[in-house]
Amino acid sequence: MDQRYEVYALADRHFYETPDRLSAGARRAAPLYEAARRAVPTGWDAARVGDWLNLTPLGPEGAAAPGPAQGWKIHASATRANAERIAGIVWDYCVPRRIPFKFVPGPHLLHLRNTKYAARDSSGKFVTLYPADEEQLHCVLRELGKLLEGFEGPYILTDLRWGEGPLYVRYGAFARTFVVDERGSLVPAVRDGAGQLVPDRRAPSFQVPHWVTLPPFLAPMLAARNTTTVGELPYRIEKALHFSNGGGVYAGTDTRDGSRVVLKEGRPHAGLASDGADAIARLEREKQALEQVAGTGVVPEVRDWFTLGDHRFLVLDFLAGRPLNSCLAERHPLLTPDPDPRDVAEYTAWALKIYGGVERAVHAVHARGIVFNDLHVFNIMVAPDEESVSLLDFEAAAPVTEQGRQVVAHPGFFAPPDRTGIDVDRYALACLRIALFLPVTTLFVVDRGKAAHLAEVIAGQFPDVPWEFLEEAVTEITRDTKSPAAAPRSFVEPGDWPFSRDSMVKAILASATPDRDDRLFPGDITQFSDGGGLGLAHGAAGVLYALDAVGAERYEEGERWLLARTAPAPRGTPLGLYDGLAGVAHVLDRLGHRQRALDLVESILAERWQNLSSDLHGGLAGLGLVLGALADTTGEPELRTRAAEAADLLVQRLAEPLPDTRRRRRAGLLRGASGPALFLLRQYERTGEARLLDAARVALRRDLDCCARRENGSLEVDEGWRTLPYLGEGSAGIGLVLDDLVARLADTDEELEQARTGILSAATCRFYVQPGLLQGRAGLILHVARTTTPGASRERLADQIAGLGWLSMSYQGQLAFPGHQMMRLSMDLGTGTAGCLLALGAALDSGTGAHLPFLPPLGRPPQRGSAS
C-alpha cells in the first residue's frame, strides 16, 4: 500500500485532491492561524503555494527584493498546541528585519505534514526562513532561538537541530531551479562549487554538500547529534522492517538470551493519528493493550519498554510466520489464466479456515475489554503451520468501554464514521470476508455499495464459498449506508461498445475543471508534482489523446486549456514523453496545433536533453520518438538531425557494459530498455540502418533477462520481491515491442517465441488488482488485443474485458474506474478511465485503430502522417 495516497483522499469524495482544497466545512473546523489572517505588510508580497503561505519583501520597484538563490535555510517545527504562537513570533521577528519566510497557514495542513505516513523528508517543517548570509543565519538562530526557547516540535530529519528548541538548519535551494539528475529525471537543483547545477538532495538525514563548509557555530550541534547510539542496549538491531514518519520497526536479537525480538520506535510529536496522538502516545496505547490481552496466544508478548534519546521503544517477542497479504499473493488461485477447480476449492477451504481463526482471535481480544481498531491483511500474521493466526500492531487499540471511532486504519478496512467500539472490528471482519477472495476492498472508500457486486463475482469464481458468508458481509458493510453508496450507478458493461465508450466519455467530461490552473482532469496524485497536470500519463494531454484515439467528439475547451497552460509551460515541467513537454507536444500536433508543438520541442532542445535517461517515460527514447514524428510531418531537417542524435546516443549506451550494481535494473516499456528498443525500431523503419535493428534486439534482450518465469508458465518482470505482468513496468509492455521486433526480423528464434507465449500467459490471468492502463488490467487488454502471439483468442480477450468490469465504478451515473491504490476515481490515461477507454477502443473498435503513442496495431501504418 502506497501511504502517500491517503493524504490526497481527504479533500474530495470522488477524486484525489491536494489537502489544501479541503471543503469549506472542513476549513471552518480547522481555521487559519491568526498570522495567516493578517493583512500583508506594506512593501511585502504574500502568495499561497501548495500548503505554504509565502511572505516576500519587495524592492523599490515592486518586484521581489534581490536575495541569494541558495544557502543555509532555517526551519521551525511546531505542535498543534504551539503553532499559533510560533507563527506569530516568526512573523513579528521577520517582517521588521525584511527576512523572507513562509509557513503552513492552518492546523489541518500542519497535522497532515506530521501524520504517520507523511513524507519523512518534509515532516515537521512548519516555518522556513531564508537568511541573506551566514552572519544573518547565526544572528537569527541566536535571537529567534531565544524567543522560541522552551517550544516543542517534531524532529526534522533532513536538518541539523539548533540547541534544544524547535529550530533546524539545512543547506539548499531558496529559488526554484531544476536539473536533470543521474537517473535522467528533472529534479530541484542547487549550484555546486564550480557553479554547475546539481540535484538538491533531500533525504531524511542531515547532509552537508561536499562543496559547502559547515559554519563553525553549527559544529557543536553536529557533534551533539552524533552522541546518541544504540551500542549500550541489550539488543542487536539487525534489520529495518518498516519506516514511517512516526519511527522505525526493527528486527533484532536479545543479546542476553539469543531470542528474536521486534523493536518498535516512537518519535515525539510525529506520526500523528487523526485524534492528534503522536507516535509515542500510540506506542503507549499498544503497550497497555498488549499487556491487557497477554496470555491469549493471539498477540505478541511485551518484553521491554525504554527511552533512547527522546525516542521511545517497545520491545516485543518476534512472531514467526508471514503476514496474511503475503499468503494471499502466493496462494490465490486466480493468478493464473486457467485456474484448476481443485485449486480453487482448496484455496476456499484454507481461506475460510483462516477467517475463522481471525474471528476467534478478535473475539478473544474483545473478551479482554479491548477493541483492535486496525484489523487488515497486513496486521494478521499466519504461523508457519499456515493455519494459526496472530494479530499485530495494536497502536490504535482502545478499551471497549470508550466506544471510540477509528483513528488509524488501512483504507480497505476503514470503518464508516458511524461505527464505534466493537462495531469497528465487526466492519473490518466483514471486509476481510471479501478481501480473502477479491482483495480490492479499498473500493469501499469510494462506494460501500460495491460490496454487493464483489460478492456476486466471488460467488461466480469461488462456488464453494457459502452465500450466507458473503451476504452477511455485504449486510454489515452497507448497513446505514447513506449518500456514497446511494449515488446513481452505471450498469454499462465495459464490453458493451459503443455504449461503454459514450458513458466513459461523459464521465470524463463531467469531471473536467477548466477553471483550475493546476489540472484539467482529476487523476493520479502525480499530477500535483511539477508539470504533472499537463502530461500524457497523468495530465490533460493523455486524456485528450484518448478521446481523440477512440473517435470521441473533440473537447475544444480542453484543448484551449492545454494551449493556455503551455504559453509558456510552468518552470520545472519535465521534458519527456509520458511525464512532460514532449508528450504534450505530440498530442498538440496530433490535434492540429503544430506551431505550439514546435515551440515546446524548441524549449526542450534548449535544455541539456542529451543528459536525459534512456527510457520512454521521461528520457531520450520518448523524446526521440516525438522528434522523429515531427520531422516526418514538418520536414524540418533540424528535428530529423536531433532524432538521429538521440538514436546514436542510445546505441552508444547499449554498447557500454552494464553497470556492476546491486540494485536491480528497471525493465519494461516505460522505465526499462523496451522504450529505447521501440524508438530504435521506428528509426530503423525510417532509415533502414541495420545497426538500429540490431541495437533494438539487444535492448529487448536486456529487458527479457530481467524477467522470471512463474510456475504457471507466465513470464513477468522480476523485481526481487514480486513479479509484474503490467504494461508500464511489467512484461506486457515488453511484449508490445517484442511483437514489433519479431515482425521485422528476417529470422526469429525459439527463445523470443517462448517469451511471447509466456508474456501472453501473464496477460491473461483471471484476476488483477487494479484496472489502469499502465499498472492494471486495461494495459493487459491492450496487449492481448494487439498481439499476434498464438493463443491470443477473442475468448481470452473477452474474459479480460469482463474482468475489467469487476472494478468498474460510477461517476454521475456513468462508467468510470478507480485510480492507483483505488481510494478514489481517476480520469487520466495512466491510471484511470481514459486509459481504460483507450484499451477498450483498441480491443473493440478496429475502425478507430486506437493505440498507445507510436505503437499502432501490428501491420497497420501510423495514421494521419504523424507517426502517432
Short mmCIF file of C-alpha atoms in Angstrom, two decimals, residues 510-673:
data_model
loop_
_atom_site.label_atom_id
_atom_site.label_comp_id
_atom_site.label_asym_id
_atom_site.label_seq_id
_atom_site.Cartn_x
_atom_site.Cartn_y
_atom_site.Cartn_z
CA ALA A 510 -18.27 15.72 -16.41
CA SER A 511 -15.15 15.65 -14.23
CA ALA A 512 -13.29 18.38 -16.14
CA THR A 513 -12.34 21.58 -14.28
CA PRO A 514 -11.24 24.08 -16.96
CA ASP A 515 -11.43 26.87 -14.39
CA ARG A 516 -8.46 25.41 -12.48
CA ASP A 517 -4.81 26.14 -13.25
CA ASP A 518 -3.21 23.04 -11.79
CA ARG A 519 -5.14 20.31 -13.60
CA LEU A 520 -7.92 19.83 -16.12
CA PHE A 521 -8.99 16.26 -15.36
CA PRO A 522 -8.74 14.55 -11.95
CA GLY A 523 -6.23 11.73 -11.91
CA ASP A 524 -3.25 10.35 -10.06
CA ILE A 525 -1.51 12.28 -7.29
CA THR A 526 1.48 12.60 -9.64
CA GLN A 527 -0.38 15.37 -11.44
CA PHE A 528 0.24 17.64 -8.46
CA SER A 529 4.00 17.44 -8.96
CA ASP A 530 5.77 19.90 -11.26
CA GLY A 531 4.01 19.90 -14.62
CA GLY A 532 2.03 16.78 -13.79
CA GLY A 533 -1.30 18.30 -14.75
CA LEU A 534 -0.18 18.67 -18.37
CA GLY A 535 1.41 15.40 -19.40
CA LEU A 536 0.48 12.23 -21.21
CA ALA A 537 0.47 9.75 -18.31
CA HIS A 538 -1.47 11.75 -15.73
CA GLY A 539 -2.41 15.10 -17.22
CA ALA A 540 -4.63 16.80 -19.77
CA ALA A 541 -2.62 15.68 -22.79
CA GLY A 542 -3.22 12.00 -22.06
CA VAL A 543 -6.98 12.38 -21.69
CA LEU A 544 -7.26 14.45 -24.86
CA TYR A 545 -5.20 11.81 -26.65
CA ALA A 546 -7.53 9.00 -25.54
CA LEU A 547 -10.66 10.92 -26.50
CA ASP A 548 -9.25 11.54 -29.96
CA ALA A 549 -7.96 7.97 -30.38
CA VAL A 550 -11.41 6.41 -29.85
CA GLY A 551 -13.19 8.86 -32.13
CA ALA A 552 -14.98 10.91 -29.44
CA GLU A 553 -16.11 14.42 -30.25
CA ARG A 554 -13.33 16.95 -29.78
CA TYR A 555 -13.21 18.69 -26.43
CA GLU A 556 -12.18 22.12 -27.66
CA GLU A 557 -12.35 23.80 -24.26
CA GLY A 558 -9.84 21.26 -23.02
CA GLU A 559 -7.54 21.96 -25.94
CA ARG A 560 -7.71 25.68 -25.19
CA TRP A 561 -6.84 24.90 -21.57
CA LEU A 562 -3.75 22.94 -22.59
CA LEU A 563 -2.68 25.67 -25.03
CA ALA A 564 -3.07 28.33 -22.35
CA ARG A 565 -1.05 26.33 -19.79
CA THR A 566 1.84 25.86 -22.21
CA ALA A 567 2.29 29.52 -23.11
CA PRO A 568 4.79 29.07 -21.56
CA ALA A 569 4.81 25.80 -19.60
CA PRO A 570 5.44 26.08 -15.85
CA ARG A 571 9.07 26.08 -14.78
CA GLY A 572 10.25 22.64 -13.77
CA THR A 573 7.86 20.79 -16.08
CA PRO A 574 9.62 17.54 -17.05
CA LEU A 575 10.76 17.13 -20.64
CA GLY A 576 9.73 13.59 -21.53
CA LEU A 577 7.03 11.76 -23.47
CA TYR A 578 4.89 10.42 -20.63
CA ASP A 579 5.85 12.86 -17.89
CA GLY A 580 6.17 16.19 -19.66
CA LEU A 581 6.59 18.52 -22.58
CA ALA A 582 7.47 16.01 -25.33
CA GLY A 583 4.19 14.18 -24.77
CA VAL A 584 2.24 17.43 -24.71
CA ALA A 585 3.89 18.45 -27.99
CA HIS A 586 2.97 15.12 -29.58
CA VAL A 587 -0.68 15.41 -28.57
CA LEU A 588 -0.99 19.05 -29.63
CA ASP A 589 0.48 18.19 -33.03
CA ARG A 590 -1.96 15.31 -33.37
CA LEU A 591 -4.83 17.71 -32.61
CA GLY A 592 -3.63 20.23 -35.22
CA HIS A 593 -1.75 22.71 -33.00
CA ARG A 594 1.57 22.24 -34.77
CA GLN A 595 3.19 25.57 -34.02
CA ARG A 596 2.71 25.16 -30.27
CA ALA A 597 4.13 21.64 -30.58
CA LEU A 598 7.20 23.02 -32.35
CA ASP A 599 7.58 25.74 -29.72
CA LEU A 600 7.56 23.16 -26.93
CA VAL A 601 10.11 20.99 -28.71
CA GLU A 602 12.32 24.04 -29.19
CA SER A 603 12.21 24.70 -25.44
CA ILE A 604 13.18 21.06 -24.79
CA LEU A 605 16.13 21.23 -27.17
CA ALA A 606 17.33 24.37 -25.35
CA GLU A 607 17.90 22.20 -22.26
CA ARG A 608 20.64 19.62 -21.76
CA TRP A 609 18.37 16.99 -23.24
CA GLN A 610 21.28 14.71 -24.14
CA ASN A 611 21.66 14.00 -20.41
CA LEU A 612 18.18 12.57 -20.11
CA SER A 613 17.79 8.95 -19.12
CA SER A 614 17.38 6.41 -21.90
CA ASP A 615 13.82 5.40 -21.12
CA LEU A 616 10.47 6.05 -22.76
CA HIS A 617 8.75 7.66 -19.78
CA GLY A 618 10.86 10.78 -19.42
CA GLY A 619 14.03 10.09 -21.38
CA LEU A 620 15.71 10.00 -24.77
CA ALA A 621 13.56 7.22 -26.22
CA GLY A 622 10.34 9.16 -25.76
CA LEU A 623 11.85 12.43 -26.89
CA GLY A 624 13.40 10.76 -29.93
CA LEU A 625 10.03 9.34 -30.98
CA VAL A 626 8.45 12.79 -30.83
CA LEU A 627 11.33 14.40 -32.71
CA GLY A 628 11.18 11.76 -35.43
CA ALA A 629 7.41 12.07 -35.82
CA LEU A 630 7.55 15.86 -36.06
CA ALA A 631 10.40 15.61 -38.55
CA ASP A 632 8.22 13.35 -40.71
CA THR A 633 5.25 15.70 -40.66
CA THR A 634 7.09 19.01 -40.98
CA GLY A 635 10.16 18.07 -42.99
CA GLU A 636 12.32 20.08 -40.58
CA PRO A 637 15.90 18.83 -41.04
CA GLU A 638 16.92 20.03 -37.56
CA LEU A 639 14.35 17.75 -35.96
CA ARG A 640 15.50 14.81 -38.08
CA THR A 641 19.09 15.50 -37.05
CA ARG A 642 18.19 15.61 -33.36
CA ALA A 643 16.20 12.37 -33.63
CA ALA A 644 19.22 10.71 -35.24
CA GLU A 645 21.42 12.12 -32.47
CA ALA A 646 19.12 10.63 -29.84
CA ALA A 647 19.29 7.26 -31.60
CA ASP A 648 23.09 7.41 -31.75
CA LEU A 649 23.27 8.18 -28.04
CA LEU A 650 21.07 5.19 -27.24
CA VAL A 651 23.12 2.88 -29.48
CA GLN A 652 26.26 4.06 -27.69
CA ARG A 653 24.74 3.46 -24.27
CA LEU A 654 23.59 -0.02 -25.26
CA ALA A 655 27.13 -0.83 -26.38
CA GLU A 656 28.55 0.03 -22.95
CA PRO A 657 28.93 -2.72 -20.32
CA LEU A 658 26.09 -2.93 -17.87
CA PRO A 659 26.98 -1.22 -14.58
CA ASP A 660 28.01 -3.52 -11.75
CA THR A 661 25.37 -2.58 -9.22
CA ARG A 662 23.44 -4.40 -6.53
CA ARG A 663 20.28 -2.55 -7.47
CA ARG A 664 18.16 -4.41 -10.00
CA ARG A 665 17.82 -2.88 -13.42
CA ARG A 666 14.41 -1.47 -14.18
CA ALA A 667 12.65 -3.26 -17.00
CA GLY A 668 9.52 -2.68 -19.08
CA LEU A 669 8.09 -0.29 -21.60
CA LEU A 670 8.30 2.94 -19.60
CA ARG A 671 11.41 2.61 -17.44
CA GLY A 672 13.38 -0.23 -18.99
CA ALA A 673 15.17 -0.98 -22.25
#
